[in-house]
Short mmCIF file of the C-alpha atoms (twelve columns), coordinates in Angstrom:
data_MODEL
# 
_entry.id   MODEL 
# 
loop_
_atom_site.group_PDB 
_atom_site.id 
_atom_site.type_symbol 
_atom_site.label_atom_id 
_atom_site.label_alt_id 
_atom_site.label_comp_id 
_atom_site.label_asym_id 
_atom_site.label_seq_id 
_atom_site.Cartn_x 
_atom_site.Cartn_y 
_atom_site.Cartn_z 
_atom_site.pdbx_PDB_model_num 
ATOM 1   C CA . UNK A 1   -5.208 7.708   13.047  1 
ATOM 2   C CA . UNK A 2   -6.637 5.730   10.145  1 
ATOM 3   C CA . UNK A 3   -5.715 1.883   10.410  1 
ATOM 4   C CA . UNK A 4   -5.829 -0.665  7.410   1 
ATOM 5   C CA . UNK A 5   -5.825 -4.488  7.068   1 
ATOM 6   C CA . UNK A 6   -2.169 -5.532  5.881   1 
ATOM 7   C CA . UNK A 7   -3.899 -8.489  3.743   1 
ATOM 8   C CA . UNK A 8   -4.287 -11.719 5.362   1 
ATOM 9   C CA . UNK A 9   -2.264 -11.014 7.742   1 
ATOM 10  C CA . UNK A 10  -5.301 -9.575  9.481   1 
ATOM 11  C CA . UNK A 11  -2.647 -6.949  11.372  1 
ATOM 12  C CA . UNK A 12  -4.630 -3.271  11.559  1 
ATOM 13  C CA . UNK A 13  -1.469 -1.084  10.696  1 
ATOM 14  C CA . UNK A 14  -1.699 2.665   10.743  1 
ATOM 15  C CA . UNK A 15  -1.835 4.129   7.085   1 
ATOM 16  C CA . UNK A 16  0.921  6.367   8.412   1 
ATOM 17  C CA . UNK A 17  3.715  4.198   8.865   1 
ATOM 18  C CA . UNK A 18  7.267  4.564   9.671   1 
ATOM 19  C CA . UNK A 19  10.060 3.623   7.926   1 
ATOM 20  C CA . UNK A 20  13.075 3.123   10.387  1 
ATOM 21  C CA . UNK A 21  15.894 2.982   8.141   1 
ATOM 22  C CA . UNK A 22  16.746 6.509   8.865   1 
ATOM 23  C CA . UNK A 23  17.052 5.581   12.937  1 
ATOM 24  C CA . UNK A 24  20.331 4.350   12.123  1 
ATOM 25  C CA . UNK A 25  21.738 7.849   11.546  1 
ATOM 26  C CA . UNK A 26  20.583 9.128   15.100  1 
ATOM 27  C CA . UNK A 27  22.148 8.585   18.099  1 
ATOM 28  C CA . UNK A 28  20.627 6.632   20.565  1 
ATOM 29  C CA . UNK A 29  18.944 9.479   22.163  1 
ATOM 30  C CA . UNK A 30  17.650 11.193  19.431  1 
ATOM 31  C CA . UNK A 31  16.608 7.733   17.696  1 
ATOM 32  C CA . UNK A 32  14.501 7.153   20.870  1 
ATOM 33  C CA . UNK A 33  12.797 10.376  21.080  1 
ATOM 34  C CA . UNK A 34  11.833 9.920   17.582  1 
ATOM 35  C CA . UNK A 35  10.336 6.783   17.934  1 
ATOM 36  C CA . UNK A 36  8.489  7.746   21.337  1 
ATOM 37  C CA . UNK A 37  6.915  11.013  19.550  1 
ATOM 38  C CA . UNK A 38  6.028  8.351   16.436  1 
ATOM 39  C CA . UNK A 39  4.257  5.736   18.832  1 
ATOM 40  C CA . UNK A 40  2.363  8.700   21.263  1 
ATOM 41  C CA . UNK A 41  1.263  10.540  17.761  1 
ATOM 42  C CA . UNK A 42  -1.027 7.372   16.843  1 
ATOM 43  C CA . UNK A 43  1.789  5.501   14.700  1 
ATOM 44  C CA . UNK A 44  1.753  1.820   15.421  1 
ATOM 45  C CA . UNK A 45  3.692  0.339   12.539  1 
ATOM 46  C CA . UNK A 46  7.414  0.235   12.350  1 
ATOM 47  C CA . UNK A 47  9.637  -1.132  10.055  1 
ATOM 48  C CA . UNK A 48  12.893 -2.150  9.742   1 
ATOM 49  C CA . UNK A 49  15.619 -4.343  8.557   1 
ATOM 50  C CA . UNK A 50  18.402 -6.880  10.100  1 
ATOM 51  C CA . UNK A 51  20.864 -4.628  7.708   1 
ATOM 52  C CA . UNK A 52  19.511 -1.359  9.216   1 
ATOM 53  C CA . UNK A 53  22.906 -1.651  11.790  1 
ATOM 54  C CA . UNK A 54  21.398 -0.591  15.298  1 
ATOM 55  C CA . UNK A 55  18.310 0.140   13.848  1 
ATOM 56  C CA . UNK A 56  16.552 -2.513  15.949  1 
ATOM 57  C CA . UNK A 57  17.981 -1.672  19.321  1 
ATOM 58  C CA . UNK A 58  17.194 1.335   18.883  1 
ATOM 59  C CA . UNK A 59  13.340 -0.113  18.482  1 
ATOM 60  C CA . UNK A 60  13.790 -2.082  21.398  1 
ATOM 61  C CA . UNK A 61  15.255 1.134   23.374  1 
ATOM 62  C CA . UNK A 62  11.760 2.693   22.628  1 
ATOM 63  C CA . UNK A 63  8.839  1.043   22.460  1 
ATOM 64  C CA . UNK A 64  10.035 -2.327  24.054  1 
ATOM 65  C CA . UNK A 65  7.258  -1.150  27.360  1 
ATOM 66  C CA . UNK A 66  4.457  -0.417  24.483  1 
ATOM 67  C CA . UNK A 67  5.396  -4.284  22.403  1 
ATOM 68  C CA . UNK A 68  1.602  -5.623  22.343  1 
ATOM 69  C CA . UNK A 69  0.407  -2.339  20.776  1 
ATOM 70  C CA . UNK A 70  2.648  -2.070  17.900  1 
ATOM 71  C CA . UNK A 71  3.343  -3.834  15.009  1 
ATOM 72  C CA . UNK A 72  6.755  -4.268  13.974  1 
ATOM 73  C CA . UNK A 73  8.148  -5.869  10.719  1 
ATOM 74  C CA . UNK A 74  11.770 -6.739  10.053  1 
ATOM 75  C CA . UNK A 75  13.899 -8.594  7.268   1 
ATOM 76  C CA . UNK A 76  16.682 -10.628 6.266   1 
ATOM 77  C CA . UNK A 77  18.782 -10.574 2.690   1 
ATOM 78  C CA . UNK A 78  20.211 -13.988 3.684   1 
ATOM 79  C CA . UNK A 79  19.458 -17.089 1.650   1 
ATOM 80  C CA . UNK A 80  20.466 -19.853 3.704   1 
ATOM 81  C CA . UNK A 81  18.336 -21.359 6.234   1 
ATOM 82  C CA . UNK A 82  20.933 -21.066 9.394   1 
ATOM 83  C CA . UNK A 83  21.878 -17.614 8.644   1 
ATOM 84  C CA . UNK A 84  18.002 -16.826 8.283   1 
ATOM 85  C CA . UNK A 85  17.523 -17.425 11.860  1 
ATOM 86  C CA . UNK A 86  20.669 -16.686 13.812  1 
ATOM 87  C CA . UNK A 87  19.121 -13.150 11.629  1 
ATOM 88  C CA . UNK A 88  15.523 -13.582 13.544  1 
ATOM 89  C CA . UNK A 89  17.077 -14.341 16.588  1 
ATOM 90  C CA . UNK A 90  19.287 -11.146 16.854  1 
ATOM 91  C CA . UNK A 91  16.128 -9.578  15.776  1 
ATOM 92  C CA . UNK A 92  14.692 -10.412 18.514  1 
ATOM 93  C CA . UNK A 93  17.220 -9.403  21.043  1 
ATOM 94  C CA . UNK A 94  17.719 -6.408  19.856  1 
ATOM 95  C CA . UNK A 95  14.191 -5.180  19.797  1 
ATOM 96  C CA . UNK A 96  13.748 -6.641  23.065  1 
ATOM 97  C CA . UNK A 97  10.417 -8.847  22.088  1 
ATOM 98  C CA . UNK A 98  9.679  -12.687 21.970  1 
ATOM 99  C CA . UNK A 99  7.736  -12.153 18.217  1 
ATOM 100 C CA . UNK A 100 8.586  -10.260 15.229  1 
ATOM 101 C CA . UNK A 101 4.766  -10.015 13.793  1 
ATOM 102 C CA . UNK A 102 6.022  -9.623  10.194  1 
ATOM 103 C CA . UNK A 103 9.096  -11.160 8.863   1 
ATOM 104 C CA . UNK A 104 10.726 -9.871  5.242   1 
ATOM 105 C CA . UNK A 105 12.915 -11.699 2.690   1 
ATOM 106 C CA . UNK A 106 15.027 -8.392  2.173   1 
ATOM 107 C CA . UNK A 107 15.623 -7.877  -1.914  1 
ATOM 108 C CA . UNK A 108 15.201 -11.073 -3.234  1 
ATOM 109 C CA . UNK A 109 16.321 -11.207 -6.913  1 
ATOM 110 C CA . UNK A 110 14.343 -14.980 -7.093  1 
ATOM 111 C CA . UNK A 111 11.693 -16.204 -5.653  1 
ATOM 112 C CA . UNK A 112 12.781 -18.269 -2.333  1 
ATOM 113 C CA . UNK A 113 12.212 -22.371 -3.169  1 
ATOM 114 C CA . UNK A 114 9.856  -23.172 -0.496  1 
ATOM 115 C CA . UNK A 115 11.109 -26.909 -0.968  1 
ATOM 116 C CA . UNK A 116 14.859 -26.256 -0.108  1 
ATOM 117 C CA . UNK A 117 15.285 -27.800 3.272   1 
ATOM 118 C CA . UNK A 118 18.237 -25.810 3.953   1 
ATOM 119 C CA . UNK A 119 16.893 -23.159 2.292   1 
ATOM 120 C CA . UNK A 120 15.181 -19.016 3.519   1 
ATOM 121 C CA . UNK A 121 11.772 -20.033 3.260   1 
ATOM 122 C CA . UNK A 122 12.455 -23.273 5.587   1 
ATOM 123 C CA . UNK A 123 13.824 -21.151 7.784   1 
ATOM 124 C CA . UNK A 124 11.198 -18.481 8.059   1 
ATOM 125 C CA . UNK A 125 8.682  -21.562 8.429   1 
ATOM 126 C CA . UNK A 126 10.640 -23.141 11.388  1 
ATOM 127 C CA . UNK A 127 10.717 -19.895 13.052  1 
ATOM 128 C CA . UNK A 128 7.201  -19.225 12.852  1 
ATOM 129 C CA . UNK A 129 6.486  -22.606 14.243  1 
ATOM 130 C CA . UNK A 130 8.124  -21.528 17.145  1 
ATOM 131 C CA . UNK A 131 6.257  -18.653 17.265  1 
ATOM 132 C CA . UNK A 132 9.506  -16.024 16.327  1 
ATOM 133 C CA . UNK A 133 7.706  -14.800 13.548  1 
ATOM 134 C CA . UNK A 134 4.342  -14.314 12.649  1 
ATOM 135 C CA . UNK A 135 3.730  -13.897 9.278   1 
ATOM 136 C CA . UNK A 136 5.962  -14.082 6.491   1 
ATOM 137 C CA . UNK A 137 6.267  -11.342 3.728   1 
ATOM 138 C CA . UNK A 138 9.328  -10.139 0.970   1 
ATOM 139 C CA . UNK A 139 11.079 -7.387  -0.431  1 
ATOM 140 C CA . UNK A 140 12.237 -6.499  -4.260  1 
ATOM 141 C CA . UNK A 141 13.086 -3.961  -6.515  1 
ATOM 142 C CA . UNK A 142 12.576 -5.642  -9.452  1 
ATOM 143 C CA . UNK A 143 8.467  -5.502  -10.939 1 
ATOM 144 C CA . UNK A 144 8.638  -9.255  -12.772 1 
ATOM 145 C CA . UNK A 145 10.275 -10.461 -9.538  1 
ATOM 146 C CA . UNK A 146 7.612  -9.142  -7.603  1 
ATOM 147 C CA . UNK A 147 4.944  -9.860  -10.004 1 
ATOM 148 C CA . UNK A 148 6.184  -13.700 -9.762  1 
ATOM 149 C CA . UNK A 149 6.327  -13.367 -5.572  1 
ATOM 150 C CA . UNK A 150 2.607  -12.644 -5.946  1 
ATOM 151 C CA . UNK A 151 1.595  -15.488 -8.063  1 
ATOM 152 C CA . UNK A 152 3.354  -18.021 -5.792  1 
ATOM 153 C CA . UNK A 153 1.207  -17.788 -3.079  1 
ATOM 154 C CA . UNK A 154 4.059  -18.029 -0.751  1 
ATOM 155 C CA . UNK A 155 3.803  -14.518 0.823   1 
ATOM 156 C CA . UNK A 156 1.314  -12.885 2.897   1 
ATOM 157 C CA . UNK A 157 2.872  -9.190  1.985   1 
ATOM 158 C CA . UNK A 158 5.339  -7.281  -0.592  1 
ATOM 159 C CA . UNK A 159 6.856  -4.583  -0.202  1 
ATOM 160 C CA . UNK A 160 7.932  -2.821  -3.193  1 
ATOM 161 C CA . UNK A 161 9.011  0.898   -4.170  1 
ATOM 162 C CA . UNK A 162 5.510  3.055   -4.861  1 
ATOM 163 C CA . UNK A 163 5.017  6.690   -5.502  1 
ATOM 164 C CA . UNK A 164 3.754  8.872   -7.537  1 
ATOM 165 C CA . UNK A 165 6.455  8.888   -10.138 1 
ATOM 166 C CA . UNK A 166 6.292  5.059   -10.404 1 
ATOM 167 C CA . UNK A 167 5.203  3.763   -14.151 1 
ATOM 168 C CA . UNK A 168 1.888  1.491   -14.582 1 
ATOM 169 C CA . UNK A 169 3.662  -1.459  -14.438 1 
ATOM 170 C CA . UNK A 170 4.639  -0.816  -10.650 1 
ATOM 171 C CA . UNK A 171 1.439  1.375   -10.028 1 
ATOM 172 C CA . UNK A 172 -0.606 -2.301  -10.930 1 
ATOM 173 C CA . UNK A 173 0.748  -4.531  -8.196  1 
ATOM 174 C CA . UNK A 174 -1.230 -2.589  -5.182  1 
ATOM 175 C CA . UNK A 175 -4.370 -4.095  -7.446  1 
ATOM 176 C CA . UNK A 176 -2.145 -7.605  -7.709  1 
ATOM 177 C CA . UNK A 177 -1.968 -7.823  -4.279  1 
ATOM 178 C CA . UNK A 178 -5.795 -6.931  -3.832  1 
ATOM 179 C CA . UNK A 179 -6.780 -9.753  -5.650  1 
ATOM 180 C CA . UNK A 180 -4.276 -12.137 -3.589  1 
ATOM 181 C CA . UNK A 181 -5.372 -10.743 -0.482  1 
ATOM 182 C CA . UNK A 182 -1.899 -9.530  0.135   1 
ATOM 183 C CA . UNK A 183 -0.762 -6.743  2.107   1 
ATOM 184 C CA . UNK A 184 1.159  -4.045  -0.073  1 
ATOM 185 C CA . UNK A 185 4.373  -2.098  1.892   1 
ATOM 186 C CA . UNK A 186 5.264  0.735   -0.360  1 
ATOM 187 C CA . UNK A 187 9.036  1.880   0.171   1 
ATOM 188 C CA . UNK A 188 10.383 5.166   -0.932  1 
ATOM 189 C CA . UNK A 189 7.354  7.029   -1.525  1 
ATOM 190 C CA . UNK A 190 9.711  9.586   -1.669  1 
ATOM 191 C CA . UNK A 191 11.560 8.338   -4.605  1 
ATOM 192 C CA . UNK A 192 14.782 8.661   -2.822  1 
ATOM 193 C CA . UNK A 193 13.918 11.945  -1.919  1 
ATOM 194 C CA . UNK A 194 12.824 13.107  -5.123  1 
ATOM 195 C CA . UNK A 195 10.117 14.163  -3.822  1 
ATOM 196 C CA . UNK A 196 9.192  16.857  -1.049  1 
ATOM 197 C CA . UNK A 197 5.636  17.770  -0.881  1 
ATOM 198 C CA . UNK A 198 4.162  15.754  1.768   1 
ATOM 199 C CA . UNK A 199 0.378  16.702  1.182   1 
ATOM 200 C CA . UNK A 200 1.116  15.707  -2.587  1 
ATOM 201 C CA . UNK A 201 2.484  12.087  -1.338  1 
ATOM 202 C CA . UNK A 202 -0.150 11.310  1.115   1 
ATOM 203 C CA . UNK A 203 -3.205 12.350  -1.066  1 
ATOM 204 C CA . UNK A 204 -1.460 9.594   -3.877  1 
ATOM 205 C CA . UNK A 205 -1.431 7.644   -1.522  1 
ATOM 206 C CA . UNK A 206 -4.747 7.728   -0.108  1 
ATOM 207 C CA . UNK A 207 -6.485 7.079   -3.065  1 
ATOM 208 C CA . UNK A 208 -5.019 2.895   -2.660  1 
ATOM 209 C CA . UNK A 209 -7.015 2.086   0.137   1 
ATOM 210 C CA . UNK A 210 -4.733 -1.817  0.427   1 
ATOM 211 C CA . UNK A 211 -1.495 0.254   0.581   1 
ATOM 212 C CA . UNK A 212 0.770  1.020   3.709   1 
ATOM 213 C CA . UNK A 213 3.613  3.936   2.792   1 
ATOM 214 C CA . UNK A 214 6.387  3.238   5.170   1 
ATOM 215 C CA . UNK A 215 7.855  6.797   5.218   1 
ATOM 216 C CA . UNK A 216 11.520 7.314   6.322   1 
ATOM 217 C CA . UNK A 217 12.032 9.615   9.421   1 
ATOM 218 C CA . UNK A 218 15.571 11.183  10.731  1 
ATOM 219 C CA . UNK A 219 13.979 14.212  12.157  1 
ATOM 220 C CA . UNK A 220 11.364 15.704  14.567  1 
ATOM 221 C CA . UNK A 221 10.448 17.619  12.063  1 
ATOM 222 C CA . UNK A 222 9.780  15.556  9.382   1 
ATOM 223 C CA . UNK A 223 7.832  13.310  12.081  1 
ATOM 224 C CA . UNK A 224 5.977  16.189  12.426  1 
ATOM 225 C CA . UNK A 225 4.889  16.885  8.595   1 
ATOM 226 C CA . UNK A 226 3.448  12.894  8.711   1 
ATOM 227 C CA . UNK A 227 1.649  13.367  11.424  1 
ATOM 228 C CA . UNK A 228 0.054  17.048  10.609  1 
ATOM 229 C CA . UNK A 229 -1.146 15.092  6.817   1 
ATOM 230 C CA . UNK A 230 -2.263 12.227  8.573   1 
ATOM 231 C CA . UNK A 231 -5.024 14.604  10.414  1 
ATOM 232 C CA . UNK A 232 -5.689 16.840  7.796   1 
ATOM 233 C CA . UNK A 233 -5.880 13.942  5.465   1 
ATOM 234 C CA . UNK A 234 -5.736 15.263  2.067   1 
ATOM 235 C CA . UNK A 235 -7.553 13.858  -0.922  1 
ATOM 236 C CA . UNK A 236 -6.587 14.525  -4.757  1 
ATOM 237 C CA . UNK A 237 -8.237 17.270  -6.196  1 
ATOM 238 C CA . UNK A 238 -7.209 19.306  -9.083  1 
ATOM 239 C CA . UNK A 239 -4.194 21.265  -7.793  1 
ATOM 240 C CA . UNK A 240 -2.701 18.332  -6.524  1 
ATOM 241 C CA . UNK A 241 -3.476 16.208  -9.305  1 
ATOM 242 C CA . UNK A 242 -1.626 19.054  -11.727 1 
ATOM 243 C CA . UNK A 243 1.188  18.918  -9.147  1 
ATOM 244 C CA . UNK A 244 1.708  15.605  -9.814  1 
ATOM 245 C CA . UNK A 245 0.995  15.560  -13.462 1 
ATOM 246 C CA . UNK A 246 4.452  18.085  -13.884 1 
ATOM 247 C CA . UNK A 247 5.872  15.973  -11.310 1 
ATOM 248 C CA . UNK A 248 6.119  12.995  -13.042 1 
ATOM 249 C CA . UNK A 249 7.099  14.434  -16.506 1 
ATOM 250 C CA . UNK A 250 9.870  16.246  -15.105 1 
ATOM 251 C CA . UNK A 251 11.186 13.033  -12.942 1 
ATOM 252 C CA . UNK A 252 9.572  9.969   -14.155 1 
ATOM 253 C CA . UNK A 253 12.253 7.108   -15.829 1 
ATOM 254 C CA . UNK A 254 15.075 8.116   -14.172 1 
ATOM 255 C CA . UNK A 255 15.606 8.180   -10.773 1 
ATOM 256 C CA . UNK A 256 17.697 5.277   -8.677  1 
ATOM 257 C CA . UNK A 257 16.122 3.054   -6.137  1 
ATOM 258 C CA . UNK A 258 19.417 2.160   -4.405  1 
ATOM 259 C CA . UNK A 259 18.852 -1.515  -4.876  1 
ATOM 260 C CA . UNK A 260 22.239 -1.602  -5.827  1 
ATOM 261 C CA . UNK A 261 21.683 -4.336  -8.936  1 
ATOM 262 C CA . UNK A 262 23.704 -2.508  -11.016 1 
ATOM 263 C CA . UNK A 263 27.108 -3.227  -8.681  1 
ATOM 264 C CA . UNK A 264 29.629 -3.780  -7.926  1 
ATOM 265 C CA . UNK A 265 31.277 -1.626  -10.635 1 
ATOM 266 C CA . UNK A 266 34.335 -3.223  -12.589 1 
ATOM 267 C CA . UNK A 267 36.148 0.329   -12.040 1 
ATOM 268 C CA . UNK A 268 35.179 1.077   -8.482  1 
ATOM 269 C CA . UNK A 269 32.577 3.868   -8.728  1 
ATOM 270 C CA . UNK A 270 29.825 3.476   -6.027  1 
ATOM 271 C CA . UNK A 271 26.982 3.938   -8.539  1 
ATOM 272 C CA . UNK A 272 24.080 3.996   -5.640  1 
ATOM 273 C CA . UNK A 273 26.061 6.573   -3.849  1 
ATOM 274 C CA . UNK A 274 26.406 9.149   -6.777  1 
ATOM 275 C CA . UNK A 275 22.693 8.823   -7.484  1 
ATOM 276 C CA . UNK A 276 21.277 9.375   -4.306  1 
ATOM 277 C CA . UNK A 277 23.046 12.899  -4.660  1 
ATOM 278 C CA . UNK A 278 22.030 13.390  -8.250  1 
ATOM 279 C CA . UNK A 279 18.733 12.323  -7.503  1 
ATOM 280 C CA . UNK A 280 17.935 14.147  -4.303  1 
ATOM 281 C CA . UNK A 281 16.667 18.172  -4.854  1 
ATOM 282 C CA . UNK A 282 17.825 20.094  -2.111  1 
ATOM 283 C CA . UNK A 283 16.711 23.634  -1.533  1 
ATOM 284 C CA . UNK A 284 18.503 26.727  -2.013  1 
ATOM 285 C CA . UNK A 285 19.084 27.336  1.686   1 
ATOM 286 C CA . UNK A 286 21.555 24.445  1.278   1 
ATOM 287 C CA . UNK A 287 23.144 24.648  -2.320  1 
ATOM 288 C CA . UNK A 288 22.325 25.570  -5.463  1 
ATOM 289 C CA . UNK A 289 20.660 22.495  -6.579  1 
ATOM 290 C CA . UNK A 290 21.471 19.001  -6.719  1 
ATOM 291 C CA . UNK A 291 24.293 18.928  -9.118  1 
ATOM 292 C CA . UNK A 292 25.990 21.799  -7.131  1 
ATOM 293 C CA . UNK A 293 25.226 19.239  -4.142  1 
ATOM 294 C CA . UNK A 294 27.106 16.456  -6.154  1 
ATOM 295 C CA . UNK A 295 29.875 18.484  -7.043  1 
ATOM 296 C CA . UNK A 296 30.318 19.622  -3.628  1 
ATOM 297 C CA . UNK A 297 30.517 16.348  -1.779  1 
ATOM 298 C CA . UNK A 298 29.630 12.549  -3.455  1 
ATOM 299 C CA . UNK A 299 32.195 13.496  -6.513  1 
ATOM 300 C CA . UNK A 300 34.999 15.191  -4.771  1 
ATOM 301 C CA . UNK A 301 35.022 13.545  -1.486  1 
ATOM 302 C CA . UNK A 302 34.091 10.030  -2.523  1 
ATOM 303 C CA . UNK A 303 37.340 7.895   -3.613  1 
ATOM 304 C CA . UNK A 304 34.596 5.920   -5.932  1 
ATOM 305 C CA . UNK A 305 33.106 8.942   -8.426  1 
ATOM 306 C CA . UNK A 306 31.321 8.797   -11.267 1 
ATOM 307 C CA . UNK A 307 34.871 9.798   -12.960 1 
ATOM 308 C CA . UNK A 308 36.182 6.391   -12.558 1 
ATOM 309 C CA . UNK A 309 33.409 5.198   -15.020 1 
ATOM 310 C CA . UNK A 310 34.874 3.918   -17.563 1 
ATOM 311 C CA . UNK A 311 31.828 3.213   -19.854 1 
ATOM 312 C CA . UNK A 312 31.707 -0.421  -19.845 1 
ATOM 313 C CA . UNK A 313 27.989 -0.830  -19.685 1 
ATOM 314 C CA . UNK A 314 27.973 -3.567  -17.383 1 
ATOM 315 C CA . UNK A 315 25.611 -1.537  -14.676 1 
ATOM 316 C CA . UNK A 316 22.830 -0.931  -17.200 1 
ATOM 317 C CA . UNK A 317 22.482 -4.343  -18.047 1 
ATOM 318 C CA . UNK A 318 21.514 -5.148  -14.496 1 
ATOM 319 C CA . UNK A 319 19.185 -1.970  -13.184 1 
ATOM 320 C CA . UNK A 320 15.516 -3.057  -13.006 1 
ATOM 321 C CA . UNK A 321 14.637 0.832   -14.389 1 
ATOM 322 C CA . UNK A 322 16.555 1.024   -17.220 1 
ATOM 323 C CA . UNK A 323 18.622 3.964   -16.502 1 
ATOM 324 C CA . UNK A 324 20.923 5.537   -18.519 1 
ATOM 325 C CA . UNK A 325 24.032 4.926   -15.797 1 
ATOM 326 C CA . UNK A 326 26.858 6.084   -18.029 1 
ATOM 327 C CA . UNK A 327 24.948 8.878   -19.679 1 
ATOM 328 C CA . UNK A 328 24.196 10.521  -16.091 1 
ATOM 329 C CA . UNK A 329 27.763 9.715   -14.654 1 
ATOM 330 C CA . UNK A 330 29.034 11.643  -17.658 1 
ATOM 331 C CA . UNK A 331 26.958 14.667  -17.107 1 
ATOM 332 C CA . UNK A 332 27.868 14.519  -13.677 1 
ATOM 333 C CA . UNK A 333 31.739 14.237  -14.824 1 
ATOM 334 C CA . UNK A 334 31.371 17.557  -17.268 1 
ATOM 335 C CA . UNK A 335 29.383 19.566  -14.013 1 
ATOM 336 C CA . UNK A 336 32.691 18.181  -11.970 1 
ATOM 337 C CA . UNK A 337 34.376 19.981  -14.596 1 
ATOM 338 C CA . UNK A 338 32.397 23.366  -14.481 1 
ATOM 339 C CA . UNK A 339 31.181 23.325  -11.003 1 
ATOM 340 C CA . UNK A 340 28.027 26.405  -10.510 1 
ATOM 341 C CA . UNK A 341 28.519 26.246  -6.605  1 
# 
């Protein structure tokens, strides 16, 4: 499988990567399968998060025997130095390793102050001087924050969302980080699960040669998709590029990232939660379509719907992508109202 220099990190990472946010939803024997099948199909890149619950053990369950051939990144949303590492240690012992080779700021809405003694960034230094961590990277959902993350010189990676539907704003900081000689992460290059054709998303993403796509696995099967693009390795050509083209009219501007900026909500709706049903296209062997998916479940079974909205606007103020929240909650509200299920 193709490998790529994360930056100046020097780490060789597998273009195919694996997002293991998804673990978390398996049970432990089904997680470890997954992982096994991931590592034996040529995947050596894993990623994952302190907030990912038992993500990590599950890591450490699987590919503890196989530690000095993979690379493993994890994170941490705290912002104080002695919550940073109790985070790195538990890290640790969960995955079962003496060295996390990448460590993430997870979301940052700032860049960390490098000068704060009892600050993140002390504490990510600290731990690498013990040899914890490796090499030091962060997280956001927000463009300028990232843009700024870049131009500090602080960070040997980002990871930010990427796909095909991304605007040029987001599409320019693979080329930022190029010219910093950092390594670029990109998360949800599904777009939430916007989007489903697999040879589509890896041919985008072949054509950024400094770019790692850490795609999200639950199932065998979706392992399986990954790994059958990763040999036939697809490059854009016209049908693809046409693909994409109607892709990103149709769905371009607004989809949510789940950063979850926009809460908490005054009234008590769980605005993430309603979008990643809106947002996700299912197929007609499960419902109709995705607002028959969101009237069937998120908006009757959720105790915080989109009908509690009570159009304050507070939610749009703070979402990085400009979405129309309370236009889409009300749309979702009328569908409620006339469900086609």
């Amino acid at each position: 499988m193709q490998k790529i220099r994360l930056g100046r990190t020097g780490l060789m990472v597998t273009k195919t990567a694996m997002g293991c946010l998804p673990v978390q939803r398996c049970n432990d024997e089904a997680a470890i399968e997954l992982l096994r099948a991931a590592y034996d199909g040529g995947i050596n890149y894993f990623d994952t998060a302190n907030a990912y619950s038992d993500s990590e053990k599950k890591i450490g369950l699987a590919l503890s025997d196989v530690r000095d051939k993979i690379i493993i990144s994890t994170k941490s949303a705290a912002r104080d130095k002695e919550t940073v590492l109790k985070h790195i240690e538990n890290s640790l012992r969960m995955m079962k390793t003496d060295y996390i080779d990448l460590f993430q700021f997870h979301q940052v809405t700032e860049v960390p102050d490098p000068n704060d003694p009892n600050g993140a960034y002390a504490a990510a230094l600290e731990a690498k001087e013990h040899g914890w961590i490796r090499h030091i990277g962060v997280t956001s959902h927000r463009v300028d924050i990232a843009e700024q993350c870049i131009a500090s010189g602080l960070f040997e990676t980002l990871q930010f969302p990427f796909s095909y539907i991304s605007d040029e704003r987001d599409l320019a900081l693979a080329d930022k980080c190029r010219e910093a000689d950092m390594g670029f992460i990109a998360m949800k290059g599904l777009a939430g699960g916007m989007l489903t054709n697999v040879r589509a998303c890896h041919a985008f993403m072949k054509q950024y040669d400094n770019v790692v796509p850490i795609w999200g696995m639950q199932r065998m099967e979706e392992l399986r998709q990954w790994l059958d693009a990763a040999e036939e390795d697809p490059s854009m050509d016209e049908e693809l590029s046409e693909f994409i083209r109607k892709e990103r009219q149709e769905l371009a501007g607004s989809f949510c990232r789940s950063c979850g900026y926009c809460m908490p909500c005054p009234h008590g709706v769980d605005i993430p939660t309603c979008f990643a049903a809106y947002n996700t296209r299912y197929t007609d062997s499960f419902y109709s379509g995705m607002k028959a998916y969101i009237m069937c479940t998120t908006l009757k079974t959720n105790p915080t719907n989109a009908s509690k909205c009570r159009q304050c606007g507070k939610c749009e103020k703070h979402c990085p992508q400009g979405i129309p929240i309370r236009t889409m909650l009300k749309e979702a509200v009328r569908e409620l109202e006339t469900p086609k299920y």
